[in-house]
Coordinates of C-alpha atoms in Angstrom, one line a residue:
M1208 CA -8.9 58.7 33.2
S1209 CA -10.6 61.2 34.8
T1210 CA -10.5 65.3 34.6
G1211 CA -11.1 67.8 33.1
E1212 CA -10.9 68.8 36.3
R1213 CA -8.3 67.5 35.4
R1214 CA -8.6 71.2 36.5
G1215 CA -10.7 73.7 35.9
S1216 CA -11.5 72.6 32.8
G1217 CA -10.0 69.0 32.7
P1218 CA -9.0 66.1 31.8
A1219 CA -8.9 68.1 31.7
R1220 CA -9.3 67.7 36.4
P1221 CA -12.3 68.4 38.8
A1222 CA -15.2 68.8 48.5
R1223 CA -16.5 67.6 51.8
P1224 CA -17.1 69.3 54.9
R1225 CA -17.7 67.8 58.9
G1226 CA -18.6 68.5 62.0
R1227 CA -16.4 69.0 65.5
R1228 CA -14.6 65.4 66.3
P1229 CA -16.6 63.3 68.4
G1230 CA -15.9 63.0 72.2
R1231 CA -15.3 66.6 72.8
T1232 CA -17.1 69.8 74.8
A1233 CA -16.2 73.0 74.3
G1234 CA -15.6 75.0 77.6
S1235 CA -16.0 78.8 78.3
N1236 CA -12.9 79.2 76.7
A1237 CA -13.9 78.1 73.4
L1238 CA -16.4 80.2 74.0
R1239 CA -14.9 83.7 75.0
R1240 CA -12.5 82.7 72.3
A1241 CA -15.4 82.0 69.5
V1242 CA -16.9 85.2 70.9
G1243 CA -13.4 87.2 70.3
A1244 CA -13.6 85.9 66.8
A1245 CA -16.5 87.3 66.3
A1246 CA -15.9 90.6 67.4
A1247 CA -12.3 90.8 65.9
A1248 CA -14.5 89.7 62.5
L1249 CA -16.4 92.8 63.0
L1250 CA -13.8 95.2 63.3
V1251 CA -11.9 93.8 60.4
T1252 CA -15.3 94.4 58.4
A1253 CA -15.9 97.7 59.9
G1254 CA -12.2 98.7 58.7
L1255 CA -11.1 99.5 62.3
A1256 CA -8.7 96.3 63.0
T1257 CA -6.1 94.7 60.4
P1258 CA -6.8 91.1 59.6
L1259 CA -4.3 88.8 61.9
A1260 CA -1.8 86.3 60.1
P1261 CA -2.7 82.4 60.7
A1262 CA -2.1 81.4 63.7
P1263 CA 0.1 78.3 63.6
P1264 CA -1.6 74.8 62.7
R1265 CA -2.9 72.6 65.2
A1266 CA -4.6 69.4 66.1
A1267 CA -8.2 69.2 64.2
A1268 CA -10.8 70.5 67.3
A1269 CA -8.4 70.3 70.1
D1270 CA -9.8 73.3 71.4
G1271 CA -13.5 72.0 71.1
G1272 CA -13.7 73.6 67.6
R1273 CA -16.1 71.9 65.1
V1274 CA -14.7 69.2 62.6
L1275 CA -16.1 69.1 59.3
T1276 CA -15.0 65.8 57.4
A1277 CA -15.1 64.6 53.9
A1278 CA -15.1 61.7 52.0
V1279 CA -14.0 61.4 48.6
A1280 CA -12.8 58.9 46.2
Q1281 CA -9.2 59.1 45.5
S1282 CA -5.7 59.7 46.6
V1283 CA -3.3 63.4 46.1
D1284 CA -0.9 62.8 43.5
S1285 CA 0.7 66.4 43.9
F1286 CA 0.6 69.9 46.0
N1287 CA 2.3 71.4 43.4
P1288 CA -0.2 73.3 41.2
F1289 CA 2.1 72.7 37.8
L1290 CA 1.6 68.9 38.1
A1291 CA -1.1 68.3 39.9
T1292 CA -4.1 67.2 37.3
R1293 CA -6.0 64.6 39.8
L1294 CA -9.7 66.1 40.6
V1295 CA -8.8 65.6 44.4
S1296 CA -5.7 67.5 44.3
T1297 CA -6.9 70.6 41.7
S1298 CA -10.0 70.8 44.0
V1299 CA -7.6 71.5 47.2
L1300 CA -5.7 73.8 45.0
R1301 CA -8.8 75.6 44.4
L1302 CA -9.1 76.4 47.8
M1303 CA -5.5 77.2 48.4
Y1304 CA -4.8 79.6 45.1
E1305 CA -6.8 82.2 43.7
Y1306 CA -7.0 82.3 39.7
L1307 CA -7.3 85.6 37.4
T1308 CA -11.1 85.1 36.9
G1309 CA -13.8 82.2 38.3
Y1310 CA -17.0 80.7 37.4
D1311 CA -20.2 82.1 38.7
P1312 CA -21.5 80.1 41.1
G1313 CA -25.1 80.3 39.9
D1314 CA -24.8 79.8 36.1
G1315 CA -20.6 79.5 35.3
H1316 CA -20.2 83.1 33.5
V1317 CA -17.1 84.6 34.2
V1318 CA -16.5 86.6 37.1
P1319 CA -13.8 88.4 38.9
G1320 CA -11.0 86.6 40.6
L1321 CA -7.5 87.8 41.3
A1322 CA -8.5 90.3 38.3
T1323 CA -11.1 92.8 38.7
K1324 CA -11.2 93.8 34.8
W1325 CA -9.6 92.9 31.6
S1326 CA -9.5 94.0 28.3
P1327 CA -8.6 92.3 24.6
S1328 CA -6.9 95.2 22.1
A1329 CA -8.8 95.8 18.7
D1330 CA -7.2 92.6 16.9
G1331 CA -7.6 90.6 19.8
L1332 CA -3.8 89.6 20.4
T1333 CA -3.3 91.7 23.6
W1334 CA -5.0 91.5 26.6
T1335 CA -4.4 93.8 29.8
Y1336 CA -5.7 92.5 33.2
T1337 CA -6.2 94.9 36.2
I1338 CA -4.9 93.4 39.4
R1339 CA -6.8 94.3 42.4
S1340 CA -5.1 95.8 45.2
D1341 CA -6.8 94.5 47.9
A1342 CA -5.3 90.9 47.4
T1343 CA -2.7 89.6 49.9
W1344 CA -0.8 86.4 50.3
S1345 CA -1.3 84.4 53.2
D1346 CA 2.2 85.5 54.4
G1347 CA 1.2 89.1 54.6
R1348 CA 2.8 89.8 51.2
K1349 CA 1.0 91.7 49.0
I1350 CA -0.5 90.1 45.3
T1351 CA 1.0 91.8 42.1
A1352 CA 0.7 91.7 38.8
E1353 CA 4.4 90.4 38.8
D1354 CA 3.1 86.9 40.4
A1355 CA 0.3 86.2 38.0
A1356 CA 3.6 87.3 35.0
W1357 CA 5.9 85.1 37.0
T1358 CA 3.4 82.1 36.8
F1359 CA 2.8 82.1 33.3
R1360 CA 6.1 83.2 32.1
T1361 CA 7.5 79.9 34.1
M1362 CA 4.9 77.6 32.0
M1363 CA 6.4 79.3 28.9
T1364 CA 9.6 78.7 29.6
D1365 CA 9.8 75.4 31.9
E1366 CA 8.0 72.5 30.1
T1367 CA 7.8 70.6 33.6
A1368 CA 5.9 73.7 34.5
G1369 CA 3.4 73.1 31.9
T1370 CA 2.3 69.5 33.0
A1371 CA -0.8 70.2 34.0
N1372 CA -2.2 73.5 32.0
G1373 CA 0.0 73.9 29.8
S1374 CA -2.2 74.2 27.2
F1375 CA -3.3 77.2 28.1
V1376 CA 0.0 79.3 27.5
G1377 CA 0.8 77.7 24.1
N1378 CA -0.4 80.6 22.2
F1379 CA 1.6 83.3 24.7
K1380 CA 4.0 85.3 22.9
K1381 CA 4.9 87.7 25.8
V1382 CA 3.7 88.7 29.2
S1383 CA 4.9 91.3 31.5
A1384 CA 3.8 93.4 34.5
P1385 CA 4.2 97.1 33.7
D1386 CA 3.1 97.7 37.3
P1387 CA 2.0 96.1 40.5
T1388 CA -1.8 96.3 39.0
R1389 CA -1.5 95.6 35.6
L1390 CA -0.9 92.3 33.3
V1391 CA 0.1 92.3 29.7
I1392 CA -0.6 89.3 27.8
E1393 CA 0.3 89.2 24.3
L1394 CA -0.6 86.4 21.8
D1395 CA 0.7 85.0 18.5
E1396 CA -3.1 84.6 17.3
P1397 CA -6.6 85.3 19.1
Q1398 CA -7.5 83.0 22.1
A1399 CA -11.2 82.6 23.0
T1400 CA -10.0 81.0 26.5
M1401 CA -8.3 84.4 27.9
T1402 CA -11.5 85.1 30.2
A1403 CA -11.1 81.2 31.5
L1404 CA -7.3 80.5 32.1
D1405 CA -7.7 77.5 34.8
V1406 CA -4.2 78.5 36.0
P1407 CA -3.7 78.6 40.3
I1408 CA -1.2 81.9 40.6
V1409 CA 1.7 81.3 42.5
P1410 CA 3.6 83.6 44.8
K1411 CA 6.7 84.5 42.8
H1412 CA 8.9 85.2 46.0
V1413 CA 7.8 81.6 47.3
W1414 CA 8.4 79.7 44.1
E1415 CA 11.0 81.7 42.5
K1416 CA 13.4 80.0 45.1
V1417 CA 12.2 76.7 44.4
G1418 CA 14.2 75.3 41.5
D1419 CA 13.8 71.9 39.8
I1420 CA 10.0 72.2 39.6
G1421 CA 9.6 68.8 38.4
K1422 CA 10.4 67.6 41.8
F1423 CA 8.9 69.9 43.9
T1424 CA 5.9 68.1 45.8
G1425 CA 4.1 71.4 47.4
D1426 CA 3.8 70.4 50.7
K1427 CA 7.0 70.1 52.4
N1428 CA 7.0 73.6 53.9
L1429 CA 3.5 74.3 56.2
P1430 CA 1.7 75.9 56.2
V1431 CA 1.8 76.9 52.4
V1432 CA 1.8 80.2 51.3
G1433 CA -1.5 81.0 49.2
S1434 CA -4.3 83.3 47.9
G1435 CA -7.6 81.2 48.3
P1436 CA -9.7 81.1 50.9
Y1437 CA -7.6 77.9 52.8
V1438 CA -4.3 77.2 53.7
L1439 CA -2.3 73.8 53.7
T1440 CA -1.1 73.2 56.9
D1441 CA -1.1 69.5 57.6
Y1442 CA -0.7 66.0 54.9
R1443 CA 0.0 62.6 54.9
A1444 CA 0.0 60.5 52.2
D1445 CA -3.5 58.4 51.5
S1446 CA -4.5 59.7 55.0
H1447 CA -5.5 62.8 55.3
V1448 CA -5.4 66.8 53.6
R1449 CA -5.7 69.2 56.8
L1450 CA -6.1 73.1 55.6
K1451 CA -6.9 76.0 57.4
A1452 CA -9.1 79.2 56.9
N1453 CA -7.0 81.7 55.5
P1454 CA -8.3 85.6 57.4
R1455 CA -6.7 87.7 54.8
F1456 CA -9.0 85.7 51.6
W1457 CA -9.9 89.3 49.6
R1458 CA -13.8 88.0 49.8
G1459 CA -13.4 86.9 53.6
A1460 CA -12.3 84.1 55.6
P1461 CA -14.6 80.8 55.2
K1462 CA -17.2 80.1 58.3
F1463 CA -15.6 77.0 59.2
E1464 CA -12.0 77.2 60.6
E1465 CA -10.4 74.2 59.5
L1466 CA -10.9 72.0 56.3
V1467 CA -10.0 68.0 56.4
F1468 CA -10.0 66.0 53.4
K1469 CA -9.6 62.1 54.5
Y1470 CA -8.8 59.5 52.3
Y1471 CA -10.8 56.3 52.7
K1472 CA -10.3 54.0 50.6
D1473 CA -13.4 52.2 50.7
G1474 CA -16.6 53.3 50.0
D1475 CA -18.9 51.9 52.3
A1476 CA -16.5 52.4 55.4
A1477 CA -16.8 56.9 54.2
V1478 CA -20.8 56.0 54.2
A1479 CA -20.7 54.3 58.0
A1480 CA -18.5 57.1 59.2
L1481 CA -20.6 59.4 57.9
R1482 CA -23.6 57.6 59.2
K1483 CA -21.8 57.8 62.6
G1484 CA -20.9 61.6 62.5
E1485 CA -17.3 60.9 62.1
V1486 CA -17.8 62.9 58.8
S1487 CA -19.9 65.4 57.7
F1488 CA -19.5 64.6 53.9
V1489 CA -19.2 61.9 51.4
S1490 CA -18.7 62.0 47.2
N1491 CA -19.1 59.5 44.7
L1492 CA -21.7 57.3 46.5
T1493 CA -23.5 54.5 44.7
P1494 CA -27.0 54.5 43.8
A1495 CA -27.6 51.7 46.2
Q1496 CA -26.0 53.9 49.0
A1497 CA -27.8 57.1 48.0
E1498 CA -30.5 55.2 48.3
A1499 CA -29.9 54.0 51.9
L1500 CA -29.2 57.9 52.8
Q1501 CA -32.3 58.9 51.9
G1502 CA -35.0 59.4 54.9
H1503 CA -31.8 59.5 57.2
E1504 CA -33.3 62.3 59.8
D1505 CA -30.0 64.1 59.8
I1506 CA -28.6 63.3 56.6
K1507 CA -29.4 65.3 52.9
V1508 CA -28.6 63.5 49.7
N1509 CA -27.6 65.3 46.6
D1510 CA -28.7 63.8 43.6
A1511 CA -27.7 66.3 40.6
P1512 CA -26.7 66.1 36.6
G1513 CA -23.1 65.7 36.6
R1514 CA -19.9 67.6 34.6
R1515 CA -18.4 64.3 34.2
F1516 CA -18.4 61.4 31.5
H1517 CA -17.8 57.9 31.6
A1518 CA -16.4 56.5 28.6
L1519 CA -14.1 53.5 27.0
A1520 CA -11.3 54.8 25.8
T1521 CA -9.4 52.5 23.1
N1522 CA -5.0 52.5 22.8
P1523 CA -4.7 53.7 19.6
G1524 CA -1.0 53.0 19.7
A1525 CA 0.8 55.0 22.2
R1526 CA 3.6 57.6 20.5
A1527 CA 5.5 60.5 21.5
K1528 CA 5.8 63.6 19.7
D1529 CA 9.3 62.1 18.0
G1530 CA 7.8 59.3 16.1
T1531 CA 8.9 57.1 19.2
R1532 CA 5.9 54.4 19.7
F1533 CA 5.7 52.3 23.1
G1534 CA 3.5 50.3 24.8
D1535 CA 1.6 47.3 24.0
G1536 CA -1.6 48.0 23.0
D1537 CA -3.3 44.9 20.9
P1538 CA -2.9 46.3 16.8
S1539 CA -6.5 45.1 15.7
L1540 CA -7.7 48.2 17.8
L1541 CA -6.1 50.2 14.9
D1542 CA -8.6 49.1 13.1
R1543 CA -11.8 51.3 13.4
R1544 CA -14.1 48.6 12.2
V1545 CA -12.8 46.6 14.9
R1546 CA -13.1 49.7 17.3
Q1547 CA -16.9 50.5 16.1
A1548 CA -17.9 46.7 16.3
L1549 CA -17.4 47.2 20.3
F1550 CA -18.9 50.1 21.1
L1551 CA -22.2 48.3 18.9
A1552 CA -21.9 45.9 21.5
V1553 CA -22.3 48.1 24.4
D1554 CA -26.4 48.6 25.2
R1555 CA -25.9 52.5 27.0
K1556 CA -29.8 51.9 28.6
T1557 CA -29.2 48.9 30.4
L1558 CA -25.9 50.5 31.9
V1559 CA -27.9 53.5 32.6
D1560 CA -30.9 51.0 34.1
R1561 CA -28.8 48.6 35.8
V1562 CA -25.3 50.3 36.7
F1563 CA -26.3 53.3 37.1
Q1564 CA -30.4 53.0 38.3
G1565 CA -31.5 55.3 36.5
H1566 CA -29.0 58.1 38.0
A1567 CA -27.6 58.7 34.8
V1568 CA -28.0 60.0 31.2
E1569 CA -27.1 57.6 28.1
G1570 CA -24.0 58.7 26.3
A1571 CA -23.4 60.9 23.0
G1572 CA -21.3 63.8 22.5
Y1573 CA -18.0 64.2 24.1
L1574 CA -19.8 67.0 26.4
P1575 CA -22.2 66.1 29.0
P1576 CA -25.8 67.9 28.3
R1577 CA -24.8 69.8 31.2
F1578 CA -23.1 72.4 29.0
S1579 CA -25.6 73.1 26.5
P1580 CA -24.6 75.5 24.7
Y1581 CA -21.6 72.8 23.5
F1582 CA -23.6 69.9 24.0
W1583 CA -23.6 67.4 20.5
K1584 CA -25.5 64.0 19.8
P1585 CA -24.3 62.1 16.7
S1586 CA -27.1 62.2 13.7
A1587 CA -29.3 58.8 13.4
D1588 CA -27.1 57.6 10.7
Q1589 CA -23.7 58.1 12.3
E1590 CA -24.6 56.8 15.6
L1591 CA -23.2 53.7 17.2
A1592 CA -26.7 52.0 18.8
H1593 CA -26.6 48.6 20.1
D1594 CA -26.5 46.9 17.5
P1595 CA -25.0 43.2 17.8
A1596 CA -25.6 41.9 14.5
R1597 CA -24.0 44.8 12.5
A1598 CA -21.0 44.4 15.1
A1599 CA -20.7 41.0 14.2
R1600 CA -20.5 41.9 10.6
L1601 CA -18.1 44.4 11.0
L1602 CA -15.8 42.3 12.5
D1603 CA -16.0 39.9 9.7
R1604 CA -15.4 42.5 7.3
A1605 CA -12.0 43.4 9.3
G1606 CA -10.7 39.6 9.1
Y1607 CA -11.8 38.6 12.6
R1608 CA -13.9 35.4 11.6
R1609 CA -15.2 33.2 14.5
N1610 CA -13.4 30.0 14.7
A1611 CA -14.6 26.6 15.6
D1612 CA -15.1 27.2 18.9
G1613 CA -16.6 30.0 18.6
K1614 CA -13.9 32.7 19.3
R1615 CA -12.4 35.5 16.8
V1616 CA -9.4 34.8 15.5
G1617 CA -7.4 36.8 12.9
K1618 CA -5.3 35.9 9.7
D1619 CA -2.6 34.7 12.0
G1620 CA -5.0 32.4 13.9
K1621 CA -4.6 34.4 17.3
P1622 CA -7.7 34.8 19.1
L1623 CA -9.3 38.9 20.0
S1624 CA -8.8 39.1 23.6
Y1625 CA -8.1 42.8 25.5
R1626 CA -7.1 43.9 28.7
L1627 CA -10.1 46.6 30.0
L1628 CA -8.0 48.6 32.2
C1629 CA -10.3 49.8 35.3
H1630 CA -10.1 51.8 38.5
A1631 CA -10.7 49.0 41.6
T1632 CA -11.8 51.8 43.6
D1633 CA -14.8 52.4 41.3
P1634 CA -17.5 50.0 41.7
N1635 CA -19.1 51.2 38.5
D1636 CA -16.3 50.5 36.1
K1637 CA -16.2 47.3 37.6
A1638 CA -19.8 46.6 37.0
V1639 CA -19.9 48.2 33.3
G1640 CA -16.6 45.9 33.4
Q1641 CA -19.1 42.8 33.6
Y1642 CA -21.7 43.8 31.0
L1643 CA -18.9 44.5 28.4
T1644 CA -17.2 41.0 29.4
E1645 CA -20.8 39.4 28.7
W1646 CA -21.0 41.5 25.6
W1647 CA -17.9 41.2 23.9
G1648 CA -17.9 37.5 24.8
D1649 CA -21.3 36.7 23.0
L1650 CA -19.3 38.1 20.0
G1651 CA -16.2 35.8 20.0
I1652 CA -13.7 38.6 21.8
G1653 CA -12.2 37.6 25.2
V1654 CA -11.8 40.1 28.0
E1655 CA -9.5 40.4 31.2
L1656 CA -10.9 42.8 33.7
N1657 CA -7.6 44.6 34.9
C1658 CA -8.9 46.6 38.0
L1659 CA -5.7 48.6 39.6
D1660 CA -5.4 50.7 42.6
N1661 CA -2.9 52.7 40.1
V1662 CA -4.1 52.9 36.6
S1663 CA -1.6 56.1 36.0
D1664 CA 1.4 54.3 35.6
P1665 CA 0.1 51.1 33.0
W1666 CA -2.0 54.4 31.3
L1667 CA 0.9 56.6 30.6
A1668 CA 3.4 53.4 29.7
G1669 CA 0.6 52.4 26.6
T1670 CA 0.3 48.7 28.3
Y1671 CA -3.2 48.6 28.1
D1672 CA -6.1 47.6 25.2
L1673 CA -9.1 49.4 26.6
A1674 CA -9.7 51.6 29.3
F1675 CA -12.2 53.4 31.5
D1676 CA -11.8 57.1 31.0
G1677 CA -13.8 60.2 32.3
W1678 CA -12.9 63.7 33.3
S1679 CA -14.5 66.6 35.0
V1680 CA -15.4 69.1 32.3
N1681 CA -15.7 73.2 32.7
P1682 CA -17.5 75.7 31.9
D1683 CA -15.0 76.5 28.9
P1684 CA -14.3 73.1 27.7
D1685 CA -10.9 74.1 26.2
F1686 CA -8.7 72.0 28.2
V1687 CA -10.4 68.8 28.0
L1688 CA -10.6 69.1 24.5
S1689 CA -6.9 70.4 24.2
I1690 CA -5.9 66.5 26.0
H1691 CA -6.5 64.9 22.3
T1692 CA -4.4 67.0 19.7
C1693 CA -1.2 66.0 18.9
A1694 CA 0.4 69.0 20.9
A1695 CA -0.6 67.1 23.4
L1696 CA 1.4 64.0 23.3
P1697 CA 4.6 63.8 25.2
A1698 CA 7.7 64.7 24.0
T1699 CA 9.4 61.9 24.1
K1700 CA 8.6 58.3 25.5
E1701 CA 10.2 59.1 28.8
D1702 CA 7.8 62.6 28.9
T1703 CA 4.3 62.4 30.5
G1704 CA 3.1 64.8 28.3
T1705 CA -0.7 66.0 28.6
T1706 CA -2.4 63.6 26.4
D1707 CA -5.1 61.8 27.5
N1708 CA -4.8 58.3 25.3
F1709 CA -2.2 59.3 22.6
I1710 CA -4.9 60.4 20.3
C1711 CA -3.3 62.5 17.0
D1712 CA -5.3 63.7 14.3
R1713 CA -4.9 66.1 12.1
Q1714 CA -8.1 67.4 11.3
Y1715 CA -9.1 67.3 14.9
D1716 CA -6.3 69.6 15.3
E1717 CA -7.6 72.1 12.6
L1718 CA -10.9 72.6 14.1
Y1719 CA -9.0 72.7 17.4
A1720 CA -7.1 75.9 16.5
R1721 CA -9.8 77.3 14.8
Q1722 CA -12.0 76.8 17.7
L1723 CA -10.0 78.3 20.1
A1724 CA -9.0 81.5 18.0
E1725 CA -13.0 82.1 17.5
Y1726 CA -14.4 85.1 19.8
D1727 CA -17.8 84.7 18.9
P1728 CA -19.6 82.6 21.1
D1729 CA -22.3 81.0 19.0
R1730 CA -19.5 80.2 15.5
R1731 CA -16.5 78.5 18.2
A1732 CA -19.7 76.3 19.8
E1733 CA -20.2 74.8 16.6
L1734 CA -16.7 74.3 16.0
V1735 CA -16.5 72.5 19.3
K1736 CA -19.5 70.2 18.4
R1737 CA -17.7 69.4 15.2
M1738 CA -14.9 68.7 17.3
Q1739 CA -16.8 66.3 18.9
S1740 CA -18.1 64.3 16.1
R1741 CA -14.9 64.0 14.3
L1742 CA -13.9 62.7 17.5
Y1743 CA -16.5 60.3 17.8
D1744 CA -16.0 59.0 14.2
L1745 CA -12.3 58.1 14.9
G1746 CA -13.9 56.0 17.5
Y1747 CA -11.0 56.1 19.9
M1748 CA -13.3 56.8 22.5
N1749 CA -17.1 56.6 23.3
V1750 CA -18.9 58.2 25.8
M1751 CA -21.4 55.7 27.6
A1752 CA -23.3 57.6 30.1
Y1753 CA -23.0 61.0 31.8
P1754 CA -23.3 59.8 35.4
N1755 CA -25.4 62.1 38.3
V1756 CA -23.3 63.6 41.1
L1757 CA -24.5 61.3 44.2
E1758 CA -23.6 63.2 47.7
A1759 CA -24.5 63.4 50.8
Y1760 CA -23.9 65.6 53.9
R1761 CA -24.8 65.7 58.0
T1762 CA -27.5 68.9 58.2
D1763 CA -26.7 68.6 61.9
Q1764 CA -23.0 70.0 61.2
V1765 CA -23.6 71.7 58.5
A1766 CA -26.2 73.9 57.7
S1767 CA -26.0 74.7 54.0
L1768 CA -23.8 73.8 51.0
R1769 CA -23.9 75.7 47.6
T1770 CA -24.1 73.9 45.1
M1771 CA -23.1 75.0 41.6
P1772 CA -24.8 75.6 39.4
E1773 CA -27.2 76.8 42.0
N1774 CA -30.1 74.6 41.0
G1775 CA -29.5 71.6 40.8
G1776 CA -25.4 71.4 40.8
N1777 CA -22.5 69.3 42.9
I1778 CA -20.8 70.2 46.1
F1779 CA -17.4 68.9 45.4
G1780 CA -15.6 69.4 42.4
Q1781 CA -17.0 72.2 41.4
D1782 CA -15.4 75.2 39.1
G1783 CA -14.6 76.9 42.1
Y1784 CA -14.4 77.1 45.9
W1785 CA -17.9 78.1 46.5
S1786 CA -19.1 75.1 48.2
W1787 CA -16.3 75.2 51.1
W1788 CA -16.2 78.7 51.2
S1789 CA -19.7 79.5 51.7
A1790 CA -20.4 76.3 53.9
V1791 CA -22.1 77.3 57.0
P1792 CA -21.8 75.6 60.1
A1793 CA -25.0 73.9 61.6
V1794 CA -25.7 75.8 65.4
T1795 CA -28.4 75.3 67.5
G1796 CA -28.9 77.6 70.7
D1797 CA -25.0 77.8 72.3
G1798 CA -23.3 75.1 70.7
P1799 CA -23.2 72.9 67.5
A1800 CA -26.2 71.3 66.5
D1801 CA -24.2 67.8 66.7
G1802 CA -23.7 68.3 70.2
N1803 CA -20.1 67.0 70.1
S1804 CA -18.3 70.4 70.7
A1805 CA -19.6 74.1 71.3
G1806 CA -17.4 76.9 70.4
A1807 CA -19.6 78.8 67.6
V1808 CA -21.3 81.9 68.2
I1809 CA -23.7 82.8 65.8
G1810 CA -21.5 82.7 62.1
V1811 CA -18.2 81.9 63.7
V1812 CA -16.9 78.5 63.9
A1813 CA -13.4 76.8 65.3
G1814 CA -13.6 73.6 62.7
A1815 CA -12.0 71.1 60.8
V1816 CA -12.9 69.3 57.6
V1817 CA -11.9 65.8 56.6
L1818 CA -11.5 64.9 53.5
V1819 CA -12.3 61.5 53.0
G1820 CA -11.1 59.7 49.8
A1821 CA -13.7 57.0 49.0
A1822 CA -12.5 55.1 46.0
A1823 CA -14.7 56.6 42.8
F1824 CA -13.8 56.9 38.8
L1825 CA -15.2 60.4 39.5
V1826 CA -12.5 61.6 42.2
L1827 CA -9.8 60.3 39.8
R1828 CA -7.3 62.2 37.6
R1829 CA -8.4 64.9 35.5
R1830 CA -7.3 62.0 33.9
S1831 CA -9.0 59.8 35.7
T1832 CA -6.8 57.2 34.0
A1833 CA -4.0 59.5 35.4
D1834 CA -7.2 60.4 36.8
D1835 CA -9.3 63.6 36.4
R1836 CA -6.2 64.8 35.4
E1837 CA -8.3 67.4 37.0

């Protein structure tokens, strides 16, 4: 599973640009349009004109405008911000809807979003936010505090509406909007995430007419009314997502007029498209692909520490809050000694060197080292370091000894053999799976590598034994921590819940509640580290590596893309919209550098971005399984 972006946090669940469409040339009409757009933009900036409503959607680059094309590794699960959990979905939603607050692209500290300021009461139980008065929805309606209040109240009262981000409102007692610019949230207990509520705020005047939120996909009434830098104008499942620049965005419209996310199931095909100039950006590169692109005259490769982890998860016995057990996970995995034996057989250094070819860091705690305040490593005595001999002894003590054929069998004579769930679109999963098959085979354990395009269904049904897991982590780690609490379990076996892999441990829950109520940063960080230690000791999840971000873009189509963090950060799947909002088209002379179409004057460009979904675990659900569920 992937995410923590699952949304902005995760698991919680977690971008690409391009140049104009090949074969088009810009004529004088396109040039006049660009000049006119530039002049209009200057008038608006000077306060001498009012921004125009978005133009009707049109075919990408039909007027000779630039096409910004991006390749990523995941299909959209939903455009409904109450339901979407995959990284690609939550990344698009960040472009469509603004949050109360955001994260600075430089170092990740909290910055204003729809809220310009905020403050808690003396007891920390009432938070008051000032909602900016200069923001409007893309349809021209003013954004008010009531929009935010309606969003949160809906999540509080409609269980389905809390599917993606319900953990943020579980402690809310009351939410009100005394006036258009004042939002008041009353809490049952102090809550440390009040400046990091990674929840898209939706327009009440649109969503109050929806009816059944659980059945609303969010992509039928186009263009979709939003408040972010881009507006959704076109979508075709497993093909593309097209967004148009929002001239009403309070920070100012993006420089690319259109952004198109185009889906590629095959990563090599996406790379080939980048080489040909058919797309401008590709993410989720393999080390071999990144190396092959290095040195290309018009391509820049970004290799930076990632915000994700690559883990191995065991099925602890799928269950619902009502106590119902379901799924068919192997019961041997309920024995901690067996789980630890499996992890002791993993040689992390070999995986980093051979699978990730050095573009990763050996795994340790649940949160990547990029988030230094919360990063944790097990002590020497606690660490499950590579030790096959110790693994064999643990299996012997657990009652799984070798038979005459060298196979591990239990008292019932049944051989140990596990189904390992992996993402068919992620080459790292497959490569790591081959090593695990070899290492566990040496212990006498059989492995069936089950690589699927859709891992969500068996994961949610609990019909797996082990699985590759991974989430995008936000600067505030609450979301990816919350998905392992008992509260995240589905209400019944028919429901989904927000759980990652059905972990429910009272000691972990107690630590989670304490960190959530702790406003002191240092004390909270210490509690978060204790949570990771407990999760590590439980043995249901083991982080094998923290992969680097490997992505690339064409410099003849895109002059610059802002990474997050600014020094050594990622482009796609940011904790915000910074990369795509700030992307600068490449321009030489009187036209774009790629030569496929003109129509750009100074910084004004008509463009389209194609988001290419190259298959990759990273792009998976924030619950990668369910996919980065962000």
